Coordinates of C-alpha atoms and ligand atoms in Angstrom, one line a residue:
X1 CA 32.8 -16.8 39.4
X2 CA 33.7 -16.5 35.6
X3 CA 31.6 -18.4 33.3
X4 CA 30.8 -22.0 34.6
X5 CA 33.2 -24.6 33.3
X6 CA 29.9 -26.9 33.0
X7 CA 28.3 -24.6 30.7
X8 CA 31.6 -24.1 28.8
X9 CA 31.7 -27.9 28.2
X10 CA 27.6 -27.9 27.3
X11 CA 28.2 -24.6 24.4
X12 CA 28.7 -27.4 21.4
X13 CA 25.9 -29.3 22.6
X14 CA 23.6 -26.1 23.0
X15 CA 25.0 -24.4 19.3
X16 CA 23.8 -27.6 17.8
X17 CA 20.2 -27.9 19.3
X18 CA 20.4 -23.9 18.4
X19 CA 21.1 -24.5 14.6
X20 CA 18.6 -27.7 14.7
X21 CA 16.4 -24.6 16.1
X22 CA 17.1 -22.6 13.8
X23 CA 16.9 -24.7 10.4
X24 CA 13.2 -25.2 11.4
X25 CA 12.1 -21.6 12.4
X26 CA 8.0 -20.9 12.7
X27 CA 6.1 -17.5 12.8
X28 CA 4.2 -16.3 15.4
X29 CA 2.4 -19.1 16.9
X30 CA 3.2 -21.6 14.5
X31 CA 6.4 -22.8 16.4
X32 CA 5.1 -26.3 17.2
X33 CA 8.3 -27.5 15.5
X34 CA 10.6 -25.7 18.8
X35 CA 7.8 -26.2 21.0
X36 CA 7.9 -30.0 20.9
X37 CA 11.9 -29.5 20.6
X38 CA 11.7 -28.2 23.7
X39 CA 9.5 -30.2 25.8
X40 CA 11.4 -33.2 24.3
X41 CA 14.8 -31.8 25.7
X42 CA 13.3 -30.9 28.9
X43 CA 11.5 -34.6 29.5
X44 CA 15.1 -35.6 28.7
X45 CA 16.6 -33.4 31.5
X46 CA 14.6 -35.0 33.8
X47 CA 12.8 -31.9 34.8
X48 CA 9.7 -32.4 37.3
X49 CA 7.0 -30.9 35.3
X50 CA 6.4 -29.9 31.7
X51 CA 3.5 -28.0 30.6
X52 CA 2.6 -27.7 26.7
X53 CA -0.3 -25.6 25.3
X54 CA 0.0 -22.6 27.5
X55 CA -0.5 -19.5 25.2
X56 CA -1.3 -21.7 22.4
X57 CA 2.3 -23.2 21.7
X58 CA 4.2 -21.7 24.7
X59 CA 6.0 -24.0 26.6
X60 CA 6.6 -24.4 30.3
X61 CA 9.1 -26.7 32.2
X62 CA 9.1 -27.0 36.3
X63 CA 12.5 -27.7 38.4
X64 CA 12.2 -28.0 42.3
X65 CA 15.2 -27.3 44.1
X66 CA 15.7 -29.1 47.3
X67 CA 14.1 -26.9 49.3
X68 CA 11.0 -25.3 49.2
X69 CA 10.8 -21.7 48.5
X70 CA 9.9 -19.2 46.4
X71 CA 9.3 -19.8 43.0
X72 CA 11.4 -17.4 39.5
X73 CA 10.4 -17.9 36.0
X74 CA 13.3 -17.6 33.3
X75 CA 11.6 -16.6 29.5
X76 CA 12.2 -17.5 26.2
X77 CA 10.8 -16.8 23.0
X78 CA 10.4 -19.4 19.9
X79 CA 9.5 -17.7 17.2
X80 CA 10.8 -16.3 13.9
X81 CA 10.4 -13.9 11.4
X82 CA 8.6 -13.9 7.9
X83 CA 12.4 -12.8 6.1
X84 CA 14.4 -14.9 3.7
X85 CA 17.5 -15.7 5.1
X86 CA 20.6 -14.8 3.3
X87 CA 23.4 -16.0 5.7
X88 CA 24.7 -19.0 4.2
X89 CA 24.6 -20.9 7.0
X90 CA 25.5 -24.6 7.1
X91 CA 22.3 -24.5 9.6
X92 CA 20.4 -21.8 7.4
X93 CA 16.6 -22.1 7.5
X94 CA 15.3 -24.8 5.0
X95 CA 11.8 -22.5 4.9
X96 CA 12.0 -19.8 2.9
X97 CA 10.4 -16.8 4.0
X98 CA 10.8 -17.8 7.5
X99 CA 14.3 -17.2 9.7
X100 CA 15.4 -16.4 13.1
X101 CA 16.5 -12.9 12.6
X102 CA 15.7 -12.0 15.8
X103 CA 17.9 -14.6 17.6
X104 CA 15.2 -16.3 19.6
X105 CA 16.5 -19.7 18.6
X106 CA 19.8 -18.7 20.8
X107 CA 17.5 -17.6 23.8
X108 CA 15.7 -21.2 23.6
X109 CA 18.8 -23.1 23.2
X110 CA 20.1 -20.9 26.0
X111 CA 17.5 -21.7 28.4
X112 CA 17.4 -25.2 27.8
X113 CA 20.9 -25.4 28.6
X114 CA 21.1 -23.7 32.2
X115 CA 17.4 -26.1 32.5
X116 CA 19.6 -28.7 31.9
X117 CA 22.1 -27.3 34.1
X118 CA 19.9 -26.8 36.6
X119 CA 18.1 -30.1 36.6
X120 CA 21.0 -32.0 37.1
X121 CA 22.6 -29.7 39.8
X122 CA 19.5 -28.5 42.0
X123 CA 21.7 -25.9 43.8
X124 CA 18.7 -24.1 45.1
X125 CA 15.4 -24.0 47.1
X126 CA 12.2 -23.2 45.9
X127 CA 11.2 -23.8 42.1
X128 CA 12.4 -22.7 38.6
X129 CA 9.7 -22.5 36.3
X130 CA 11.7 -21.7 32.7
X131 CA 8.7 -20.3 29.9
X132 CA 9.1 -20.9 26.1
X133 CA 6.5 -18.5 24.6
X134 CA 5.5 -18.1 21.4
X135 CA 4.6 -15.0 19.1
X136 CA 6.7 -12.2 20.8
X137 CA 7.1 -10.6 16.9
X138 CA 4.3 -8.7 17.3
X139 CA 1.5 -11.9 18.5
X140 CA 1.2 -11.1 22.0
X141 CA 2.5 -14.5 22.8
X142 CA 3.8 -12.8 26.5
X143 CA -0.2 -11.4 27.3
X144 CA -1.6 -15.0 26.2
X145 CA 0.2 -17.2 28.1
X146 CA -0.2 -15.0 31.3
X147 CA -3.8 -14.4 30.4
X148 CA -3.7 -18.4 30.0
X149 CA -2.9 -18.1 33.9
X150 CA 0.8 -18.7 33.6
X151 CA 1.6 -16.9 36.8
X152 CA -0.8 -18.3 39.5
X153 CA -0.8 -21.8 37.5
X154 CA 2.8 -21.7 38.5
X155 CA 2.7 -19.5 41.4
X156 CA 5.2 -17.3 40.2
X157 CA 6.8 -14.7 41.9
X158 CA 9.9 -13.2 39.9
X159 CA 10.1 -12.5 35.7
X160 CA 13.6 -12.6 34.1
X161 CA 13.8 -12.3 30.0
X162 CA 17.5 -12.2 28.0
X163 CA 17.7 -10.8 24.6
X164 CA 20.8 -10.8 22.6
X165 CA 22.0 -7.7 21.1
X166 CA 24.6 -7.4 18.5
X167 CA 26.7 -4.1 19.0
X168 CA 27.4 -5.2 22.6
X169 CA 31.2 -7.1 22.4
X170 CA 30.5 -10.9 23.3
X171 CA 30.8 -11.9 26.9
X172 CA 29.2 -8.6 28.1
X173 CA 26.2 -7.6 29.5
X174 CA 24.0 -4.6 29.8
X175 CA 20.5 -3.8 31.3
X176 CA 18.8 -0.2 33.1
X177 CA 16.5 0.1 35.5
X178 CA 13.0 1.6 34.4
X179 CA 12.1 1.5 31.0
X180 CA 14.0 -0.3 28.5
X181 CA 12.0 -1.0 25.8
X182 CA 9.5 1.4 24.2
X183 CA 5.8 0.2 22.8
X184 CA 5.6 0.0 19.3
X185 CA 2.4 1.3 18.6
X186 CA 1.2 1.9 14.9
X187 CA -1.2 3.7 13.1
X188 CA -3.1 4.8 9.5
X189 CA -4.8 7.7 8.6
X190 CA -7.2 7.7 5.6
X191 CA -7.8 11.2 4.1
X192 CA -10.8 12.0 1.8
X193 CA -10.4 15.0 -0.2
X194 CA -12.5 15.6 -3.8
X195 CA -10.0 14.8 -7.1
X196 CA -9.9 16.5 -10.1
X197 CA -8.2 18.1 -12.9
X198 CA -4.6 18.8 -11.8
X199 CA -4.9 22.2 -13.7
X200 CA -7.9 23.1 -11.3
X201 CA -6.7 22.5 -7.9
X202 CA -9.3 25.2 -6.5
X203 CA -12.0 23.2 -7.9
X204 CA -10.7 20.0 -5.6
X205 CA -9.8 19.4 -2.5
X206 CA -6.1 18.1 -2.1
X207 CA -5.4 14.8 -0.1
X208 CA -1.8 15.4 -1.0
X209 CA -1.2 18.8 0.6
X210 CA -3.5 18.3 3.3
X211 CA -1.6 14.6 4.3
X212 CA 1.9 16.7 4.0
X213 CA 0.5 19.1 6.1
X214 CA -0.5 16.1 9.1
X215 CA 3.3 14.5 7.9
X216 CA 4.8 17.7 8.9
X217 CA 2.6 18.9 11.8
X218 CA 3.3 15.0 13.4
X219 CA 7.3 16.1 13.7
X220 CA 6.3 18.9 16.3
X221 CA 5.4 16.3 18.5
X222 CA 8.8 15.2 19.3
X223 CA 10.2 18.7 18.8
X224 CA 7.5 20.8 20.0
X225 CA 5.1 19.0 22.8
X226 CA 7.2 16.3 24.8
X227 CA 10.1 17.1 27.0
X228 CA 13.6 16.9 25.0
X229 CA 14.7 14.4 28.2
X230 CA 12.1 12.2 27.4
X231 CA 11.8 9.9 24.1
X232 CA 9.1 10.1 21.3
X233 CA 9.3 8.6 17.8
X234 CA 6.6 9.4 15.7
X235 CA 7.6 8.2 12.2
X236 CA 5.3 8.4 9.0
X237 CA 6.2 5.0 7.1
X238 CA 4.2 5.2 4.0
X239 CA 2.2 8.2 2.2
X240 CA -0.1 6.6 -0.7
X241 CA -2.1 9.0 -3.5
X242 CA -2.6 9.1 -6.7
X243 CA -2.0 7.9 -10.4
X244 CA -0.3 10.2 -12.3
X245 CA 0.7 13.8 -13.1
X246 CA -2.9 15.8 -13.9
X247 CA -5.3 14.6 -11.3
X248 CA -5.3 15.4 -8.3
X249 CA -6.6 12.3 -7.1
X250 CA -9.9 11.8 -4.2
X251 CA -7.9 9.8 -0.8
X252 CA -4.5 9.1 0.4
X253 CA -3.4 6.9 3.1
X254 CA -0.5 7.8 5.6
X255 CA 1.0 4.7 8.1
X256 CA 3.7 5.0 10.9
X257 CA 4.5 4.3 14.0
X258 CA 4.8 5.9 17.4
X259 CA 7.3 4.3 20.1
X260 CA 7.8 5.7 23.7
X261 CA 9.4 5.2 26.5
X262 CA 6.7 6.3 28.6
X263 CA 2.7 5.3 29.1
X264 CA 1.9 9.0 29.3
X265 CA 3.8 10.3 26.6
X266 CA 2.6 7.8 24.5
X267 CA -1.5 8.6 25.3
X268 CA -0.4 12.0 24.8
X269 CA 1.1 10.9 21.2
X270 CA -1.8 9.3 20.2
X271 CA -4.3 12.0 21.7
X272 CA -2.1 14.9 19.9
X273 CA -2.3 13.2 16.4
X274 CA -5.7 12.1 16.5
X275 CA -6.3 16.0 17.1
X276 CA -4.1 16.8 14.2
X277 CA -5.4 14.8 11.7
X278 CA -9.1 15.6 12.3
X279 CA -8.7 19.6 12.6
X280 CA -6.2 19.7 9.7
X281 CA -8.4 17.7 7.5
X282 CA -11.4 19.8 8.6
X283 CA -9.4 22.9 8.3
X284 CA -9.1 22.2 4.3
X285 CA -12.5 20.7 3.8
X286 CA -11.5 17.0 4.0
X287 CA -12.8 14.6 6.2
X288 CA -10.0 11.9 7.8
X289 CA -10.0 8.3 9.8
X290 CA -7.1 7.6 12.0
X291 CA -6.9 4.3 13.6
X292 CA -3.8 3.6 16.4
X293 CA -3.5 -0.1 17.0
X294 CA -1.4 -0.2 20.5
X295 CA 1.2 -3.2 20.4
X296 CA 3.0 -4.3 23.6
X297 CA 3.3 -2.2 27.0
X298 CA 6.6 0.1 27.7
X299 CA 9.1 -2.8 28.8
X300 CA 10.1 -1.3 32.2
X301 CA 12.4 -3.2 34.4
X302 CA 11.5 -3.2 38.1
X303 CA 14.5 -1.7 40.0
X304 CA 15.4 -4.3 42.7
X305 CA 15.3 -6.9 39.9
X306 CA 17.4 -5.3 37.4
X307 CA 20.0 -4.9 40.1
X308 CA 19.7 -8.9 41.1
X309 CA 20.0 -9.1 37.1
X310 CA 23.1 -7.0 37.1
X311 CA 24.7 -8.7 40.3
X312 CA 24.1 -12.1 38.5
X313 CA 25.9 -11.0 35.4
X314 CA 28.6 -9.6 37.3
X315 CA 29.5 -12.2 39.0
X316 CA 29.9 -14.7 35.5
X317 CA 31.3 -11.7 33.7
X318 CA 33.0 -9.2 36.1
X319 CA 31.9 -5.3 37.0
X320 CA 34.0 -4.3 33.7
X321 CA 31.6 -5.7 31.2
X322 CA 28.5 -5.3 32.5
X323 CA 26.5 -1.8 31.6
X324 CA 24.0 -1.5 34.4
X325 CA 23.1 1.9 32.8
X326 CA 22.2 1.2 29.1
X327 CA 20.4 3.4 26.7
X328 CA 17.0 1.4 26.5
X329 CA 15.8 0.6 22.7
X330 CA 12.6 2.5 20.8
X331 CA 12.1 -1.7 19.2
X332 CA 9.2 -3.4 21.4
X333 CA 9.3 -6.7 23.1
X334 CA 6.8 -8.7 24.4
X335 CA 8.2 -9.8 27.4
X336 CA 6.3 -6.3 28.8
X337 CA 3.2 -8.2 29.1
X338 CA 5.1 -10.5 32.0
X339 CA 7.0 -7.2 33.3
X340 CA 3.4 -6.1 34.1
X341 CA 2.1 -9.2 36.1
X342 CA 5.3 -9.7 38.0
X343 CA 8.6 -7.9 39.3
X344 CA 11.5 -8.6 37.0
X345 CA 14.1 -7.5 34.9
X346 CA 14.9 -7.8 31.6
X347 CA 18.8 -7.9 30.7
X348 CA 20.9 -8.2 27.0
X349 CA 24.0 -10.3 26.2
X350 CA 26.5 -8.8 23.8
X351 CA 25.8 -10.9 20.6
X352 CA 29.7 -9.1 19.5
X353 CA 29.9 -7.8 16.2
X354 CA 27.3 -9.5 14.0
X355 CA 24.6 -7.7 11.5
X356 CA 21.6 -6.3 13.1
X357 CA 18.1 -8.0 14.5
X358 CA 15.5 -8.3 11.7
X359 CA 18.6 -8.3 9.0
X360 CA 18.2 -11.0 6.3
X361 CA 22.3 -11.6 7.2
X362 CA 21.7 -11.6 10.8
X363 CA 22.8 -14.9 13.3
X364 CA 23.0 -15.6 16.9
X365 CA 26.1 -15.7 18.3
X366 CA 26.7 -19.7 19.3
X367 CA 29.9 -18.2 21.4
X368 CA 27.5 -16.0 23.8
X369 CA 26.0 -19.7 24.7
X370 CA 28.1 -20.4 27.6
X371 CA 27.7 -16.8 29.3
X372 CA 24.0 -16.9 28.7
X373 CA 24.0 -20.8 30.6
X374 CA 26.0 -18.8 33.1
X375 CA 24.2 -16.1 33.7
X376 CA 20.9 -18.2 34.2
X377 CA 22.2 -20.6 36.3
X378 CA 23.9 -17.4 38.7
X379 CA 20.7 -15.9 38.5
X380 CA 18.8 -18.7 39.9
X381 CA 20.9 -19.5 42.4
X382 CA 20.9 -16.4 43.5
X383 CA 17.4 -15.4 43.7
X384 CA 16.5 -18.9 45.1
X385 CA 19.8 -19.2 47.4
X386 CA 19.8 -22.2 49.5
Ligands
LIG401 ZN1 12.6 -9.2 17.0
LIG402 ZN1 13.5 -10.6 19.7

């Protein structure tokens, strides 16, 4: 089955609720604008049940099949990013400040297309519940909608999530199984030293060298402690002292960011620089705070789902185009939180050739629409097959 002439025929229809989408982008939570989009379009689609308020703003719609059966949730996210867009879109955002860099107005449009598909088809037994969440751009809009009891609200048994990626040629596919998208954790370490005359560095004690010391030390993690065949970043993002060139001045603060691929690895990371920063600091006289703020869970795909996920891009796409083995990404996603509650997979669509997610020039690809339909609409009738 290539892609589905019915979602071929929907793709201008889906582009333009996609650019009305993206013309109106909100941050984090704030996506009441696509949230009421979307409950509009489903009411419209006749679908049986629609759910607003879940996680705040998330969104979710309810489609019986003809049978009963088990019951697969598809997920979106809504939200944008606080960038100025410099595309020069017809449909570029009217907010400045605010833009879908990230694409998440194709994954909506997306999924309100196959719900639409769906809806008017029914090809299937058991239920489709298709989620909208809000705040995946760091707001832990996946952990608040299940902590809002998404899952047993719903009764939900199966988690699928689609991401596009630009890099990967339109009209393909690629997903792993296991880990495929790390936790972005972050961290800041505050070192106080004594300041002084720049010409009397005995007489002080040095944030600067001590903080290039931890900056260094940190690289041995990667190169030193964890396994070369396992992944660590550990990046130092911003190093902040002083005033000018004779003083030696009292504190400096360091920032970065540790992503892994792995839950051990990364309380290992965190243990291991915790360790650093205190024993170097002490070493030198200093004294140091280091606070690690932990983001979203390791995105790991559950391995008979990623291989239904596979299967059902395969059959719109063809085995040629569709990498069941990708290299997973060091980015986060949010959609870990629902990875956690329930088996699932999550899968992404070559967005072809465009600029990168999170780039000011960055745009969903409106021609990925009608494999994305197809995909979702394989997908569901596969998993909830007649
Ligand atoms: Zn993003
Ligand atoms: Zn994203």
């Amino acid at each position: 089955m290539p892609i589905l002439n019915r979602a071929a025929e929907m793709q201008d229809e889906v582009a333009a609720w996609r650019r009305h989408i993206h013309e109106n982008p909100g941050i984090l939570y704030e996506v009441e604008h696509t949230a009421s989009f979307v409950a509009e379009k489903l009411k419209e689609f006749g679908v049986d049940e629609i759910v607003t308020g879940i996680g705040q703003t998330g969104v979710v719609g309810i489609i019986h099949g003809r049978a009963p059966g088990r019951t697969v949730a598809f997920r979106a996210d809504m939200d944008a990013l606080p960038l100025t867009e410099i595309t020069g879109a017809e449909w570029a955002s009217k907010l400045p400040g605010k833009m879908h860099a990230c694409g998440h107005d194709g994954h909506t449009a997306m999924l309100l297309g196959a719900a639409k598909y769906l809806a008017e088809t029914r090809n299937f037994s058991g239920t489709l519940a298709v989620v909208f969440q809000p705040a995946e751009e760091g707001g832990r809009g996946g952990e608040a909608m299940v902590e809002d009891g998404m899952m047993d609200r719903f009764g939900i048994q199966e988690v699928y999530g689609l991401h596009n990626r630009p890099g990967i040629p339109l009209g393909q596919f690629a997903i792993r199984q296991g880990a495929i998208m790390g936790a972005p954790d972050k961290f800041e370490i505050h070192i106080t030293g004594r300041g002084g005359h720049a010409a009397e560095p005995h007489n002080t004690i040095d944030p600067i060298a001590i903080g290039a010391q931890i900056v260094s030390n940190a690289q041995l993690i990667a190169s030193r402690n964890v396994n070369p065949l396992r992944s660590v970043v550990v990046s130092i993002t911003r190093f902040q002292a002083g005033t000018t060139h004779n003083i030696i001045p009292e504190t400096a603060v360091l920032e970065g960011t540790v992503r892994t691929l792995d839950e051990s690895i990364r309380d290992f990371a965190e243990d291991r620089l915790r360790t650093l920063v205190q024993t170097i600091a002490s070493a030198h006289g200093a004294s140091a705070t280091f606070e690690y703020e932990r983001a979203c869970p390791v995105t790991i795909n559950h391995d008979a789902e990623a291989l239904y996920a596979a299967e059902a891009a395969t059959g719109v796409v063809g085995p040629a185009n569709v990498d069941a083995n990708t290299d997973p990404m060091m980015a986060g996603e949010d959609f870990s939180f629902m990875l956690n509650a329930r088996p699932g997979a999550f899968m992404f669509i070559g967005n072809g050739d465009s600029a990168g997610l999170h780039n000011p020039a960055y745009d969903f690809n409106d021609e990925a629409i009608a494999y994305g339909i197809s995909y979702w609409v394989k997908l569901a009738e596969q998993r909830l097959a007649s």
